[in-house]
Coordinates of C-alpha atoms and ligand atoms in Angstrom, one line a residue:
M582 CA 0.0 0.1 -0.2
N583 CA 1.5 3.4 -0.6
N584 CA 1.4 6.4 1.8
F585 CA -0.8 8.6 2.0
T586 CA -3.1 11.6 3.9
F587 CA -6.4 11.0 4.6
H588 CA -7.5 14.6 5.7
V589 CA -11.4 15.2 4.8
S590 CA -13.2 17.4 7.3
T591 CA -16.7 17.9 5.6
D592 CA -18.7 18.3 8.3
I593 CA -21.3 15.9 7.5
R594 CA -25.1 16.5 8.6
F595 CA -26.9 12.9 7.4
G596 CA -30.7 12.4 8.0
K597 CA -34.2 13.7 8.0
D598 CA -34.9 17.4 9.4
R599 CA -31.0 18.2 9.5
L600 CA -31.8 21.2 7.4
N601 CA -33.2 22.8 10.6
E602 CA -29.8 23.5 11.4
L603 CA -28.9 25.1 8.1
P604 CA -29.2 28.8 9.7
E605 CA -27.1 28.0 12.4
V606 CA -24.4 26.2 10.1
L607 CA -24.5 29.3 7.6
N608 CA -24.2 32.3 10.6
T609 CA -20.6 30.8 11.3
Y610 CA -19.6 32.1 7.9
G611 CA -21.6 35.6 7.3
K612 CA -25.1 36.8 6.2
H613 CA -24.7 37.3 2.4
V614 CA -25.5 34.0 0.7
L615 CA -25.2 32.9 -2.5
L616 CA -28.0 30.3 -3.3
V617 CA -26.8 28.1 -6.4
Y618 CA -29.5 26.1 -7.7
G619 CA -29.9 23.6 -11.4
G620 CA -33.1 24.0 -13.7
G621 CA -35.7 23.9 -10.8
S622 CA -36.1 20.5 -9.4
I623 CA -35.8 21.8 -6.2
K624 CA -38.9 24.0 -6.8
K625 CA -40.9 21.5 -7.5
N626 CA -40.3 19.4 -4.5
G627 CA -40.2 21.9 -2.5
L628 CA -36.8 22.2 -1.3
Y629 CA -36.4 25.6 -2.4
D630 CA -39.6 27.0 -0.5
T631 CA -38.0 25.4 2.7
I632 CA -34.7 27.0 2.4
M633 CA -35.8 30.2 1.5
Q634 CA -38.3 30.1 4.7
Q635 CA -35.3 29.6 6.9
L636 CA -32.6 32.2 5.3
T637 CA -36.1 34.4 5.7
E638 CA -36.6 34.2 9.2
N639 CA -32.5 34.1 9.8
K640 CA -32.0 37.3 8.0
N641 CA -29.8 36.1 5.4
Q642 CA -28.8 38.5 1.9
V643 CA -29.7 36.1 -0.3
T644 CA -28.3 36.6 -4.0
E645 CA -29.7 33.9 -6.2
L646 CA -27.6 31.9 -9.3
S647 CA -30.3 29.5 -11.0
G648 CA -30.2 27.1 -14.3
V649 CA -27.1 25.5 -13.4
D650 CA -26.5 22.8 -16.1
P651 CA -26.1 19.0 -15.9
N652 CA -22.6 19.1 -17.3
P653 CA -21.8 22.8 -15.4
R654 CA -20.7 25.3 -18.1
I655 CA -18.1 28.0 -17.5
E656 CA -19.9 30.7 -18.1
T657 CA -22.0 29.7 -15.5
V658 CA -19.0 29.8 -13.1
A659 CA -18.0 33.3 -14.6
A660 CA -21.4 34.8 -13.9
G661 CA -21.3 33.2 -10.0
A662 CA -17.9 34.5 -9.4
Q663 CA -19.4 37.9 -10.7
L664 CA -22.3 38.2 -8.5
C665 CA -19.7 37.0 -5.4
R666 CA -17.9 40.2 -6.3
E667 CA -21.1 42.1 -6.8
H668 CA -22.9 41.1 -3.6
Q669 CA -19.9 40.5 -1.1
I670 CA -21.0 36.9 -0.8
D671 CA -19.9 35.4 2.6
V672 CA -20.4 31.7 1.9
I673 CA -22.0 29.9 -0.9
L674 CA -25.3 27.5 -0.6
A675 CA -25.1 24.6 -3.3
V676 CA -28.5 22.8 -3.3
G677 CA -28.5 20.2 -6.0
G678 CA -26.0 16.9 -7.6
G679 CA -22.6 17.2 -8.5
S680 CA -23.4 19.8 -11.3
V681 CA -24.6 22.5 -8.9
I682 CA -21.7 21.8 -6.3
D683 CA -19.0 21.3 -8.8
C684 CA -20.1 24.8 -10.6
S685 CA -20.5 26.3 -6.9
K686 CA -16.9 25.1 -6.2
V687 CA -15.3 26.6 -8.8
I688 CA -17.4 30.3 -8.7
A689 CA -15.6 29.7 -4.5
G690 CA -12.5 30.0 -6.3
A691 CA -12.8 32.2 -9.0
A692 CA -14.4 34.7 -7.2
R693 CA -10.9 35.0 -5.1
S694 CA -8.8 34.7 -8.1
D695 CA -7.3 37.1 -10.7
Q696 CA -7.2 34.1 -13.1
E697 CA -9.9 33.8 -15.7
P698 CA -12.2 30.9 -14.8
W699 CA -11.4 28.9 -17.8
D700 CA -7.7 29.3 -16.8
L701 CA -8.3 28.4 -13.7
V702 CA -10.1 25.1 -15.1
L703 CA -7.1 24.4 -17.7
N704 CA -4.4 24.4 -14.6
R705 CA -6.2 20.8 -13.1
S706 CA -5.3 22.4 -9.9
Y707 CA -6.5 25.4 -7.9
Q708 CA -4.1 26.1 -4.5
G709 CA -5.9 29.5 -3.8
S710 CA -8.5 30.5 -1.4
A711 CA -12.1 30.2 -1.9
I712 CA -15.6 31.2 -0.5
P713 CA -16.6 28.2 2.1
L714 CA -19.3 26.4 0.8
V715 CA -22.4 24.7 2.4
T716 CA -23.9 22.1 0.2
I717 CA -27.4 20.5 0.3
L718 CA -27.3 16.9 -1.8
T719 CA -30.0 16.1 -3.7
L720 CA -28.6 13.9 -5.8
A721 CA -26.8 10.2 -4.7
A722 CA -24.1 10.4 -7.5
T723 CA -21.0 12.0 -8.0
G724 CA -19.5 12.2 -4.0
S725 CA -19.0 16.3 -4.5
E726 CA -20.4 16.6 -1.5
M727 CA -17.1 15.6 0.4
N728 CA -14.2 15.8 -2.0
R729 CA -12.1 18.4 -3.5
G730 CA -12.6 18.0 -7.3
A731 CA -15.3 19.9 -9.7
V732 CA -15.9 18.8 -13.2
I733 CA -16.3 22.1 -15.6
S734 CA -17.6 21.7 -19.5
N735 CA -16.3 24.3 -21.8
L736 CA -19.0 23.8 -25.1
E737 CA -17.1 26.2 -27.5
T738 CA -13.7 24.1 -26.9
K739 CA -15.7 20.9 -26.8
Q740 CA -13.9 20.1 -23.0
K741 CA -15.2 18.8 -19.7
L742 CA -12.3 18.7 -17.1
G743 CA -11.6 18.2 -13.8
V744 CA -9.9 20.6 -11.4
H745 CA -9.0 20.4 -8.0
G746 CA -8.2 22.7 -4.9
P747 CA -8.1 21.8 -1.2
N748 CA -10.4 25.1 -0.8
F749 CA -13.1 23.5 -3.2
L750 CA -13.9 20.8 0.0
P751 CA -17.3 21.8 1.4
K752 CA -17.4 22.7 4.9
V753 CA -20.7 21.1 5.8
S754 CA -22.8 19.2 3.7
F755 CA -26.7 17.8 4.4
L756 CA -27.1 14.4 3.1
D757 CA -31.3 14.5 3.8
P758 CA -32.1 11.3 1.8
T759 CA -35.7 12.2 1.4
T760 CA -34.7 15.1 -1.1
T761 CA -33.8 12.4 -3.0
F762 CA -37.1 11.2 -3.4
S763 CA -37.9 13.0 -6.8
V764 CA -35.1 12.2 -8.8
S765 CA -36.3 10.5 -11.9
R766 CA -35.7 6.8 -12.4
Y767 CA -33.1 7.6 -15.2
Q768 CA -31.1 9.8 -12.8
T769 CA -31.4 7.5 -10.1
A770 CA -30.1 4.7 -12.1
A771 CA -27.5 7.3 -13.7
G772 CA -26.4 8.3 -10.1
S773 CA -25.9 4.9 -9.1
A774 CA -23.7 4.2 -12.0
D775 CA -21.1 7.0 -11.5
I776 CA -21.0 5.7 -7.5
I777 CA -20.1 1.9 -8.9
S778 CA -18.0 3.5 -11.7
H779 CA -15.9 5.3 -8.9
L780 CA -15.4 2.1 -7.1
I781 CA -14.1 0.6 -9.8
E782 CA -12.0 2.8 -11.0
N783 CA -10.1 2.6 -7.3
Y784 CA -10.5 -1.0 -6.9
F785 CA -8.8 -2.0 -10.3
S786 CA -5.3 -0.1 -9.3
T787 CA -1.8 -1.2 -10.0
T788 CA -1.0 -1.2 -6.2
A789 CA -1.4 -4.5 -4.7
D790 CA -2.3 -6.0 -1.3
T791 CA -5.2 -3.2 -0.5
D792 CA -7.5 -5.3 1.3
V793 CA -9.0 -2.7 3.2
Q794 CA -9.7 -0.4 0.4
D795 CA -11.1 -2.9 -1.6
G796 CA -13.2 -4.9 0.9
V797 CA -14.8 -1.6 1.8
A798 CA -15.2 -1.0 -2.0
E799 CA -16.9 -4.6 -2.4
G800 CA -19.6 -3.4 0.3
L801 CA -20.5 -0.2 -1.0
M802 CA -20.9 -2.2 -4.3
K803 CA -22.8 -4.7 -3.0
A804 CA -25.1 -2.0 -1.2
V805 CA -25.7 0.0 -4.5
I806 CA -26.4 -3.1 -6.9
K807 CA -29.1 -4.1 -3.8
N808 CA -30.8 -1.0 -2.9
L809 CA -30.9 0.6 -6.7
P810 CA -33.5 -1.5 -7.5
I811 CA -35.5 -1.1 -4.3
A812 CA -35.4 3.2 -5.4
L813 CA -36.4 2.3 -8.3
D814 CA -39.5 0.4 -8.0
T815 CA -40.3 3.1 -4.4
P816 CA -38.5 6.2 -4.7
D817 CA -39.8 7.0 -1.2
D818 CA -38.0 4.0 0.4
Y819 CA -36.1 6.1 2.8
D820 CA -33.5 3.0 3.5
A821 CA -32.8 2.2 0.4
R822 CA -32.3 6.3 -0.7
A823 CA -30.5 6.5 2.6
N824 CA -27.8 3.6 1.5
L825 CA -27.3 4.9 -2.0
M826 CA -26.9 8.6 -0.5
W827 CA -24.1 7.4 1.8
A828 CA -22.5 5.1 -0.9
S829 CA -22.0 8.2 -2.6
T830 CA -20.8 10.0 0.0
L831 CA -18.2 7.3 0.7
A832 CA -17.4 6.4 -3.1
L833 CA -15.7 9.3 -3.8
N834 CA -14.1 10.5 -0.5
G835 CA -10.6 9.2 -0.8
L836 CA -11.8 6.3 1.5
T837 CA -11.4 4.0 -1.4
G838 CA -8.8 5.4 -3.4
S839 CA -6.3 6.6 -0.8
G840 CA -3.2 4.3 -0.7
K841 CA -3.7 3.4 -4.2
G842 CA -1.7 5.1 -7.3
G843 CA -2.4 4.6 -11.0
A844 CA -4.9 6.7 -13.2
W845 CA -8.6 6.0 -13.7
S846 CA -9.5 4.9 -17.0
C847 CA -13.7 5.1 -17.7
H848 CA -14.1 8.5 -16.2
P849 CA -11.6 10.4 -18.8
M850 CA -13.3 8.7 -21.8
E851 CA -16.4 9.4 -20.3
H852 CA -15.6 12.8 -19.9
E853 CA -14.9 13.0 -24.0
L854 CA -18.9 11.4 -24.6
S855 CA -19.9 14.6 -22.2
A856 CA -18.4 17.0 -23.8
F857 CA -18.9 16.0 -27.4
Y858 CA -22.6 14.4 -27.1
D859 CA -23.8 16.3 -23.6
I860 CA -25.0 13.1 -22.0
T861 CA -25.4 12.2 -18.5
H862 CA -22.3 11.2 -17.1
G863 CA -23.6 7.9 -15.4
I864 CA -24.8 6.6 -18.3
G865 CA -21.6 7.0 -20.2
L866 CA -19.9 5.3 -17.7
A867 CA -22.6 2.2 -17.5
I868 CA -22.0 2.1 -20.9
L869 CA -18.1 2.1 -21.2
T870 CA -17.2 0.2 -18.2
P871 CA -17.8 -3.3 -19.0
R872 CA -16.5 -2.7 -22.8
W873 CA -13.1 -1.5 -20.7
M874 CA -13.4 -4.1 -18.4
L875 CA -13.2 -7.1 -21.3
H876 CA -10.5 -5.0 -23.8
V877 CA -8.2 -5.1 -20.4
L878 CA -9.1 -8.9 -19.4
N879 CA -5.8 -10.7 -19.7
E880 CA -3.8 -13.2 -18.0
D881 CA -3.0 -10.3 -15.2
T882 CA -6.2 -8.9 -14.9
A883 CA -7.8 -11.8 -14.8
P884 CA -7.3 -12.8 -10.8
K885 CA -8.5 -9.1 -10.2
L886 CA -11.4 -9.1 -12.2
A887 CA -12.5 -12.6 -10.8
R888 CA -12.4 -11.3 -7.5
F889 CA -14.6 -8.7 -8.4
A890 CA -16.8 -11.6 -9.8
R891 CA -17.0 -13.4 -7.0
E892 CA -17.5 -10.5 -4.6
V893 CA -19.8 -8.4 -5.3
F894 CA -22.1 -10.6 -7.5
G895 CA -21.6 -13.9 -6.4
V896 CA -20.1 -16.2 -9.0
Q897 CA -18.9 -19.3 -8.3
E898 CA -16.5 -20.7 -10.9
S899 CA -12.7 -21.1 -10.2
V900 CA -11.2 -20.8 -13.9
P901 CA -10.3 -16.9 -13.3
E902 CA -10.8 -15.9 -17.2
I903 CA -14.4 -17.5 -17.1
A904 CA -15.2 -15.9 -13.7
A905 CA -14.2 -12.3 -15.0
R906 CA -16.3 -12.9 -18.0
M907 CA -19.3 -13.8 -16.3
G908 CA -18.8 -11.1 -13.7
I909 CA -18.9 -8.3 -16.8
Q910 CA -21.9 -9.9 -17.9
K911 CA -23.7 -9.7 -14.2
L912 CA -22.2 -6.0 -14.2
Y913 CA -24.0 -5.3 -18.0
D914 CA -27.3 -6.9 -17.3
F915 CA -27.7 -5.3 -14.0
F916 CA -27.7 -1.9 -15.7
I917 CA -29.7 -3.6 -18.4
S918 CA -32.4 -4.4 -15.5
C919 CA -32.3 -0.7 -13.9
G920 CA -33.1 0.9 -17.6
I921 CA -29.8 2.1 -18.7
P922 CA -29.5 2.3 -22.3
M923 CA -26.2 0.5 -23.0
T924 CA -25.5 1.5 -26.5
L925 CA -23.9 4.7 -27.1
P926 CA -26.3 5.1 -30.4
E927 CA -29.1 4.7 -27.7
V928 CA -28.1 8.3 -25.9
G929 CA -27.3 10.1 -29.4
I930 CA -24.0 9.2 -30.9
E931 CA -24.6 7.2 -34.0
N932 CA -21.8 6.9 -35.8
E933 CA -18.1 7.2 -35.2
Q934 CA -17.6 10.7 -36.5
H935 CA -15.6 12.0 -33.5
F936 CA -14.5 8.9 -32.0
E937 CA -10.8 9.9 -32.9
E938 CA -10.6 13.4 -31.6
M939 CA -12.4 12.1 -28.7
A940 CA -9.7 9.2 -28.3
Q941 CA -6.8 11.8 -28.5
Q942 CA -8.6 14.4 -26.3
A943 CA -9.1 11.2 -23.4
V944 CA -5.1 10.6 -24.1
A945 CA -4.0 14.0 -23.7
F946 CA -6.0 15.5 -20.7
S947 CA -5.2 12.7 -18.9
S948 CA -2.4 9.8 -18.2
I949 CA -4.4 6.7 -19.0
S950 CA -1.8 5.8 -21.6
K951 CA 0.8 5.8 -18.6
N952 CA -0.1 4.7 -15.6
A953 CA -4.0 3.3 -16.0
Y954 CA -4.4 -0.2 -14.6
V955 CA -3.6 -1.7 -17.8
P956 CA -2.4 1.6 -20.0
L957 CA -4.9 2.4 -23.1
S958 CA -3.2 4.3 -26.0
V959 CA -5.6 6.0 -28.3
E960 CA -6.3 3.5 -30.6
D961 CA -7.3 1.2 -27.5
V962 CA -9.9 4.0 -26.7
I963 CA -11.3 3.9 -30.0
A964 CA -11.9 0.1 -30.2
I965 CA -13.8 0.5 -26.8
Y966 CA -16.1 3.0 -28.5
Q967 CA -16.6 0.5 -31.1
D968 CA -17.3 -2.0 -29.1
A969 CA -19.9 0.3 -27.1
S970 CA -22.0 0.9 -30.4
T971 CA -23.6 -2.7 -30.4
P972 CA -24.9 -4.4 -27.6
S973 CA -22.1 -6.7 -25.9
S974 CA -22.5 -10.5 -24.8
Y975 CA -20.1 -11.4 -22.6
M976 CA -20.0 -15.5 -22.2
Ligands
NZQ2062 O1 -31.2 21.1 -12.7 P1 -32.4 19.9 -11.8 O2 -33.8 21.2 -12.1 O3 -32.0 20.3 -10.0 O4 -32.4 18.6 -12.2 C1 -31.1 17.8 -11.9 C2 -30.6 17.4 -13.7 O5 -31.2 17.9 -14.4 C3 -31.5 16.5 -11.7 N1 -32.4 16.4 -9.9 C4 -30.7 17.0 -9.0 N2 -31.6 16.6 -7.8 C5 -32.9 16.5 -8.2 C6 -33.2 16.2 -9.5 N3 -34.4 15.9 -10.0 C7 -35.2 15.6 -9.1 N4 -35.3 15.8 -7.3 C8 -33.8 16.5 -7.3 N5 -34.0 15.9 -6.0 O6 -30.5 15.5 -12.0 C9 -30.6 16.0 -13.1 C10 -28.6 15.8 -12.5 O7 -27.9 16.4 -12.1 P2 -26.6 16.4 -11.7 O8 -26.3 17.4 -10.8 O9 -26.2 16.8 -13.5 O10 -26.1 15.3 -11.7 P3 -24.6 14.3 -11.2 O11 -25.2 14.4 -9.5 O12 -24.8 13.3 -11.5 O13 -23.5 15.4 -11.3 C11 -23.3 14.8 -12.8 C12 -21.9 16.0 -13.0 O14 -20.8 15.6 -12.3 C13 -19.6 15.8 -12.6 C14 -20.4 14.8 -13.7 O15 -19.0 14.8 -15.0 C15 -21.4 16.2 -14.2 O16 -20.9 17.1 -14.5 N6 -18.8 14.8 -11.3 C16 -18.2 15.3 -10.2 C17 -17.2 14.4 -9.4 C18 -17.3 14.9 -8.6 N7 -16.9 16.5 -8.4 O17 -16.1 14.5 -7.6 C19 -16.6 13.3 -10.0 C20 -17.7 12.3 -11.1 O18 -17.1 11.9 -11.3 C21 -18.5 13.5 -12.2 O19 -17.7 13.7 -12.9
ZN2063 ZN1 -18.2 10.2 -11.8

């Protein structure tokens, strides 16, 4: 296991009725609040009214930034940073999924930086100060509620890039599972596929003998596989939503990735699909992950893929390569059973027109060709995109 520092100081307020604590939390930072949210789901489900009532009673001065898109845009970041300066914002309150939280993180930094917002993203690392961020998570998926990363899109340059900063880490995150009852079937499934992907990306690493991290990852994957079908059937099942929400947070707060080396594989490939075609992140990952697994299956990787099959899906097969294929098939079938479209044409990517350019960017903006679990060249990435263009079978 590699050396690591694990210091994730976000104060998590998990459970029903915890939002009563919001005024006290915001008062720690000041009265001027930038309230950031997306396309209106929080108005439909009543969360906006609940929050506004509290902020009014608490005598906060509220500036709103609404309409953050899924795959948040750099223009929204710039607009938010401008609002922070104009209104001398003390604290940013992000209410939404990963897109709203990510957008708020980069706003928080850009408002206190001389850099142009897109230059800040292009640097991939932001070490400067940031306005304190409090989040109310409404979708179990990205883990942004308890990590230092953000992913921002520039539709003009067709780029979607991750940027990290120590001060992007939310100070406090409210995780009330009831706020996710209104998430659609599609986004619930997509979010869960994202959680599974984060665990898989960390699980398949070049660092050996990480039993703690791998055991935790297996447990979290099993929790998602058990609870997602329940949440799809019964959207207001509190415990199913609670398990998905906590899995989201733990899957990408460093718990399963610390102590491991190497680069992620499916995320850089998916970010290109989102950058070029604006598709839902978790859906892109669900489509790519089984194809990637098959592509990297060889004598060296078969034992770990077989462990995944046995521990996560209960596959009983002693020959590693066969067990591995059975596990890949189970993952594929699980995603199908959750209603996820499992080919690129089903999400509007109907031809190979941009495969080469996307593959080149995936390699250029990440280190998948250098230190991924199995290093991937531009040709490998194109082959994976091609394989994802038709339905697959692994047995
Ligand atoms: O915009 P609104 O109206 O709120 O609707 C959203 C949006 O349409 C809706 N939604 C969210 N909560 C809801 C709800 N609908 C009904 N009820 C609720 N309670 O869901 C849609 C998708 O929201 P979005 O925030 O885009 O989803 P997600 O949380 O999956 O975030 C995806 C973004 O996060 C990035 C992705 O690349 C993508 O841009 N990621 C961020 C990471 C991080 N910061 O660590 C890591 C991830 O790997 C990922 O890359
Ligand atoms: Zn992700």
